[in-house]
mmCIF file of C-alpha atoms in Angstrom:
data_model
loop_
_atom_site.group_PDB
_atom_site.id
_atom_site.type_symbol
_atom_site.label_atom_id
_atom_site.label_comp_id
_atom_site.label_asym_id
_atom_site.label_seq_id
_atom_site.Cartn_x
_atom_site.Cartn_y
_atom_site.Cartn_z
ATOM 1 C CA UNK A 692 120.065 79.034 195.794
ATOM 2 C CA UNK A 693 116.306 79.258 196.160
ATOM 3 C CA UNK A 694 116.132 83.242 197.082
ATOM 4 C CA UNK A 695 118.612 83.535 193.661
ATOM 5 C CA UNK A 696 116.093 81.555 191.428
ATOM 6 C CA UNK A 697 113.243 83.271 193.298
ATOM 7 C CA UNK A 698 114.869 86.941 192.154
ATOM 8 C CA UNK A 699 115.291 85.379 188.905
ATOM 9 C CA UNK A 700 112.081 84.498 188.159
ATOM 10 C CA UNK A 701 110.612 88.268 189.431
ATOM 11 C CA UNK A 702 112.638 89.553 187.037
ATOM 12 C CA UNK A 703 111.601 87.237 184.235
ATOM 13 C CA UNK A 704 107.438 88.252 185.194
ATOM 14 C CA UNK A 705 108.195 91.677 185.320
ATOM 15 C CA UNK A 706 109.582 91.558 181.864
ATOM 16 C CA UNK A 707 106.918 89.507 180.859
ATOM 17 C CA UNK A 708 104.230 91.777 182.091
ATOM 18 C CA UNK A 709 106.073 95.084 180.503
ATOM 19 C CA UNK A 710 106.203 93.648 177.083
ATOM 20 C CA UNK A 711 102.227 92.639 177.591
ATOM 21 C CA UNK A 712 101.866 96.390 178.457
ATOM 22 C CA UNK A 713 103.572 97.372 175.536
ATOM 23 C CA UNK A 714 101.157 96.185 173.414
ATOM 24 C CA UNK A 715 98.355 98.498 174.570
ATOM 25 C CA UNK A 716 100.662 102.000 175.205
ATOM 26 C CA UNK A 717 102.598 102.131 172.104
ATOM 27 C CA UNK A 718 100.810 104.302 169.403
ATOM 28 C CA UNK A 719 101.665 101.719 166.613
ATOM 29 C CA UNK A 720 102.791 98.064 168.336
ATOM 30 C CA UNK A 721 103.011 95.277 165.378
ATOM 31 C CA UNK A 722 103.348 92.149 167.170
ATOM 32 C CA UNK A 723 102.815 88.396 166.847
ATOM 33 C CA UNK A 724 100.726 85.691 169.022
ATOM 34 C CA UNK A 725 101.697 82.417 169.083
ATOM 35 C CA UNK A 726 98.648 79.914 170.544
ATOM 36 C CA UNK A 727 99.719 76.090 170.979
ATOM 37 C CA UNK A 728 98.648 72.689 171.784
ATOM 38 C CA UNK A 729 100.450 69.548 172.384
ATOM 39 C CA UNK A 730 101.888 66.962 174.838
ATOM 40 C CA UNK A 731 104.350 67.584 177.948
ATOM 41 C CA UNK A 732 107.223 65.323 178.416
ATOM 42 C CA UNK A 733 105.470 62.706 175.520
ATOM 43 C CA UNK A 734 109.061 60.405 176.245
ATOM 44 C CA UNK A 735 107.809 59.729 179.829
ATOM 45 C CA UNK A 736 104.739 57.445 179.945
ATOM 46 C CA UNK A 737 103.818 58.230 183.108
ATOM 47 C CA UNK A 738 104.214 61.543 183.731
ATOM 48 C CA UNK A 739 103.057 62.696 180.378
ATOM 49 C CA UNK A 740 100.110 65.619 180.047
ATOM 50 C CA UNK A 741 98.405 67.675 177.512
ATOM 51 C CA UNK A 742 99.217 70.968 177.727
ATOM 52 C CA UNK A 743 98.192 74.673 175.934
ATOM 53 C CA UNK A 744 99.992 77.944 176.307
ATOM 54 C CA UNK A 745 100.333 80.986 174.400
ATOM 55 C CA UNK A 746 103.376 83.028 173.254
ATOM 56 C CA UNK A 747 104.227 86.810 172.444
ATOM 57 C CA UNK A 748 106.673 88.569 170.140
ATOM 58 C CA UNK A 749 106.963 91.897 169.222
ATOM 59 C CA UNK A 750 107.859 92.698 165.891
ATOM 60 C CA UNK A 751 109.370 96.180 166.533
ATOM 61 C CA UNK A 752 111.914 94.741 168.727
ATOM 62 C CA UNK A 753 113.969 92.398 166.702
ATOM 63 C CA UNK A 754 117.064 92.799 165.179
ATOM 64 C CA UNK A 755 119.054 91.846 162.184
ATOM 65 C CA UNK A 756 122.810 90.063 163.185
ATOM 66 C CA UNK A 757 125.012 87.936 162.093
ATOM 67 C CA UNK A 758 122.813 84.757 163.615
ATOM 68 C CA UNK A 759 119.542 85.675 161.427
ATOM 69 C CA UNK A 760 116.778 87.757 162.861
ATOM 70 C CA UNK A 761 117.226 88.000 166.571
ATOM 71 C CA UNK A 762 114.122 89.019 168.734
ATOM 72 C CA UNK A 763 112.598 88.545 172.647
ATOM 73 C CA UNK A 764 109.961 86.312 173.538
ATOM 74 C CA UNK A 765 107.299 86.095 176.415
ATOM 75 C CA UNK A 766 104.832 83.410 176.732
ATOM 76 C CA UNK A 767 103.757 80.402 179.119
ATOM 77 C CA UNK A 768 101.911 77.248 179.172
ATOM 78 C CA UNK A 769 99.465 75.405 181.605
ATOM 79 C CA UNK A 770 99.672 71.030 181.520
ATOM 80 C CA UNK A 771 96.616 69.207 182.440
ATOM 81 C CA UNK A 772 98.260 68.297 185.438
ATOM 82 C CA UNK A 773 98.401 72.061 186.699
ATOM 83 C CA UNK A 774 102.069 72.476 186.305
ATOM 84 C CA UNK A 775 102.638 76.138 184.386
ATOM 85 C CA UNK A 776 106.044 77.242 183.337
ATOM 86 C CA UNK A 777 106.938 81.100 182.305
ATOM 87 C CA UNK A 778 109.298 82.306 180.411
ATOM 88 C CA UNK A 779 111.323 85.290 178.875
ATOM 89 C CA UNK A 780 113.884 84.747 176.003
ATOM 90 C CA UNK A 781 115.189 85.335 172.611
ATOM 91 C CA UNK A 782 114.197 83.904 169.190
ATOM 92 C CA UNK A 783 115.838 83.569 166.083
ATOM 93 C CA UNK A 784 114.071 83.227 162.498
ATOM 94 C CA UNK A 785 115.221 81.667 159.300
ATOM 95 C CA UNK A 786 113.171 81.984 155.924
ATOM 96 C CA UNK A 787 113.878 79.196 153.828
ATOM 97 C CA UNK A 788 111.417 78.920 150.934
ATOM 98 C CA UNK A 789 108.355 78.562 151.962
ATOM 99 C CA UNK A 790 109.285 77.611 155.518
ATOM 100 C CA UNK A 791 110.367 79.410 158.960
ATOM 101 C CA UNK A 792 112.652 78.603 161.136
ATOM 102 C CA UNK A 793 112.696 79.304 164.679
ATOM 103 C CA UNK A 794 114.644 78.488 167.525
ATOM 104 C CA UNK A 795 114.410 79.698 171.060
ATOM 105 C CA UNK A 796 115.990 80.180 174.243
ATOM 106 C CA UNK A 797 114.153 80.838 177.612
ATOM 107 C CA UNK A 798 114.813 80.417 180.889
ATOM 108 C CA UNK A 799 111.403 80.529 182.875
ATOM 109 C CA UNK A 800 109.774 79.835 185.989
ATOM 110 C CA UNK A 801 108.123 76.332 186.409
ATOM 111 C CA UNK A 802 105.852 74.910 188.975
ATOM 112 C CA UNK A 803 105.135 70.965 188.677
ATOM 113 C CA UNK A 804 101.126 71.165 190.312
ATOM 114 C CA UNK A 805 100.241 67.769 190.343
ATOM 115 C CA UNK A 806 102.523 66.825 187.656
ATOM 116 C CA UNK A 807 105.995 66.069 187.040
ATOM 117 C CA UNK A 808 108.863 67.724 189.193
ATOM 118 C CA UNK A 809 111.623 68.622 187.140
ATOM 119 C CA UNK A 810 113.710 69.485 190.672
ATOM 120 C CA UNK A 811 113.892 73.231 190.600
ATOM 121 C CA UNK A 812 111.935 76.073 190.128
ATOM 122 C CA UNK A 813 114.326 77.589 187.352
ATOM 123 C CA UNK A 814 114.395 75.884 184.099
ATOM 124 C CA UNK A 815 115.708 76.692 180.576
ATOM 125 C CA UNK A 816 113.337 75.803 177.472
ATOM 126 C CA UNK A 817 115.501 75.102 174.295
ATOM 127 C CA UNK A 818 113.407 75.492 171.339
ATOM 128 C CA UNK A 819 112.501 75.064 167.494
ATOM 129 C CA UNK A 820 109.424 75.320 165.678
ATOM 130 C CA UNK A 821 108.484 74.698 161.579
ATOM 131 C CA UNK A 822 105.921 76.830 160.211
ATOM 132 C CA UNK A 823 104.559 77.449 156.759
ATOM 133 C CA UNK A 824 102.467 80.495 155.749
ATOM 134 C CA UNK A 825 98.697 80.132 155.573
ATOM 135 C CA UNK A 826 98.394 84.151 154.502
ATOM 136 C CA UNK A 827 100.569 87.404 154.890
ATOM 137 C CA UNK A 828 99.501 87.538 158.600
ATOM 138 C CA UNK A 829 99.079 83.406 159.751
ATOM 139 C CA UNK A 830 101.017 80.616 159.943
ATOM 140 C CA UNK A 831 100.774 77.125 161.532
ATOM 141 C CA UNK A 832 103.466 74.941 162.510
ATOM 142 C CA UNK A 833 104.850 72.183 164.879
ATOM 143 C CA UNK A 834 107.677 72.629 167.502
ATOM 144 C CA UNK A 835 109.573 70.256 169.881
ATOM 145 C CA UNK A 836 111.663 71.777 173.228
ATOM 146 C CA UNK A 837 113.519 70.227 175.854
ATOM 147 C CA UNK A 838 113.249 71.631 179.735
ATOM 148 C CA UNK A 839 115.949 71.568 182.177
ATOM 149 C CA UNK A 840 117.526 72.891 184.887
ATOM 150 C CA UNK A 841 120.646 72.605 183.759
ATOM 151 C CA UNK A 842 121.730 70.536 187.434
ATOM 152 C CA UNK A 843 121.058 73.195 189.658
ATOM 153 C CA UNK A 844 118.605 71.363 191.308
ATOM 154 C CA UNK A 845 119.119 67.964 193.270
ATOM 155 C CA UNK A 846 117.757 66.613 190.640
ATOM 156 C CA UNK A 847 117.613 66.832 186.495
ATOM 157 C CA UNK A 848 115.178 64.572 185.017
ATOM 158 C CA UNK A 849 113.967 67.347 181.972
ATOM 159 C CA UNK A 850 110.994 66.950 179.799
ATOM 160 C CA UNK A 851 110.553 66.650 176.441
ATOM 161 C CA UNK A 852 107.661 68.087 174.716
ATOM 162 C CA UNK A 853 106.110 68.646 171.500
ATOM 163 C CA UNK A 854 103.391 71.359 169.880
ATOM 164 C CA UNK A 855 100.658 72.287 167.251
ATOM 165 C CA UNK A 856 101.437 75.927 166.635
ATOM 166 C CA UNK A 857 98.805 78.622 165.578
ATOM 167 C CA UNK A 858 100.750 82.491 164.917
ATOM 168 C CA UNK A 859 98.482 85.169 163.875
ATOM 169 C CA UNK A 860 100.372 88.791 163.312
ATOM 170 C CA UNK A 861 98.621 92.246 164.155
ATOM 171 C CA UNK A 862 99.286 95.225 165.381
ATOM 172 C CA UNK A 863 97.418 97.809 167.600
ATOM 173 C CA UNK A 864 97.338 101.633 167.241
ATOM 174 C CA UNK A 865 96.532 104.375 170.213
ATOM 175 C CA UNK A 866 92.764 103.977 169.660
ATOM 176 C CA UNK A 867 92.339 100.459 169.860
ATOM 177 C CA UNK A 868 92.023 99.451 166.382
ATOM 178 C CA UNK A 869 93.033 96.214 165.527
ATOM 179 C CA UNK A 870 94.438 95.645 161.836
ATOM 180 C CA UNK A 871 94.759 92.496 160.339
ATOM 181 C CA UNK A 872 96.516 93.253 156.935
ATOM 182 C CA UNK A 873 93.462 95.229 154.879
ATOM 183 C CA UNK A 874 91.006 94.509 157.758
ATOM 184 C CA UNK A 875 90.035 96.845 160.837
ATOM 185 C CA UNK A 876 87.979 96.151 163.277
ATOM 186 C CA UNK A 877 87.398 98.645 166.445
ATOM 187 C CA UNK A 878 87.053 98.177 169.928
ATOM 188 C CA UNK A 879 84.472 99.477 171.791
#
């Protein structure tokens, strides 16, 4: 069951590192950066750890169905305690007024570090995050998600977690150029 979660997770990081590439070999790549900050498994006293991690969506990718706007995900996050967790999934949004909507599914690779062990190496990260727009391009928002493993490991105990979320859109063209709605500013 190991060698199967191993694959699984290679598979996950190879997508993850493709859709990073992307960003620099497409000729015009908008795209969206989610940066966060909040507190790992809060409902456990004693196992619980600050944490940060950033998050990646491509705009180009998404598409319109019957369950909103459907589009994949990449991201990870780091806990004070060392453990990391990566992921690749599939995002949702809902506009409603003023507000966004997002739920999430990823399955991911975790690693406890010095922190808590959620019992296996493959866990799925259930999602959803509030934001509000701060301009065309920026939004802040808070999200909760719950970890698990679903009981493929000896042992289930999940973690429950909670974030401050910072999402800043852009998009890069062939020669570097970064554009932040009006703005450009170019690499050297």
């Amino acid at each position: 069951m190991r060698k199967l979660a191993f694959k699984i997770c290679f598979v996950l990081m190879t997508m993850f590192l493709a859709n990073v590439n992307g960003i620099a070999e497409e000729s015009s790549d908008e795209t969206e950066l989610n940066i966060f900050t909040g507190l790992f498994d809060f409902s456990d006293h004693k196992q619980k750890a600050g944490l940060i991690g950033v998050q990646h969506q491509n705009e180009e990718l998404y598409r319109k169905s019957f369950l909103g706007k459907i589009s994949p995900i990449t991201g990870g996050f780091l806990t004070e305690n060392n453990a990391f967790y990566l992921y690749s999934g599939v995002q949702a949004e809902y506009d409603v007024g003023f507000l966004t909507i997002t739920p999430s599914f990823a399955p991911g690779y975790y690693n406890y570090g010095d922190g808590k062990d959620l019992g296996y190496p493959l866990e799925f990260k259930s999602e959803v995050q509030l934001t509000f727009s701060l301009s065309e391009s920026s939004h802040l928002g808070m999200s909760y998600n719950h970890i698990s493993n679903a009981s493929l490991g000896t042992k289930n105990p999940g973690a429950n977690s909670y974030m401050f979320n910072f999402l800043k859109q852009f998009w890069f063209n062939n020669k570097l150029t970064i554009k932040f709605k009006n703005e450009s500013q170019r690499l050297p």
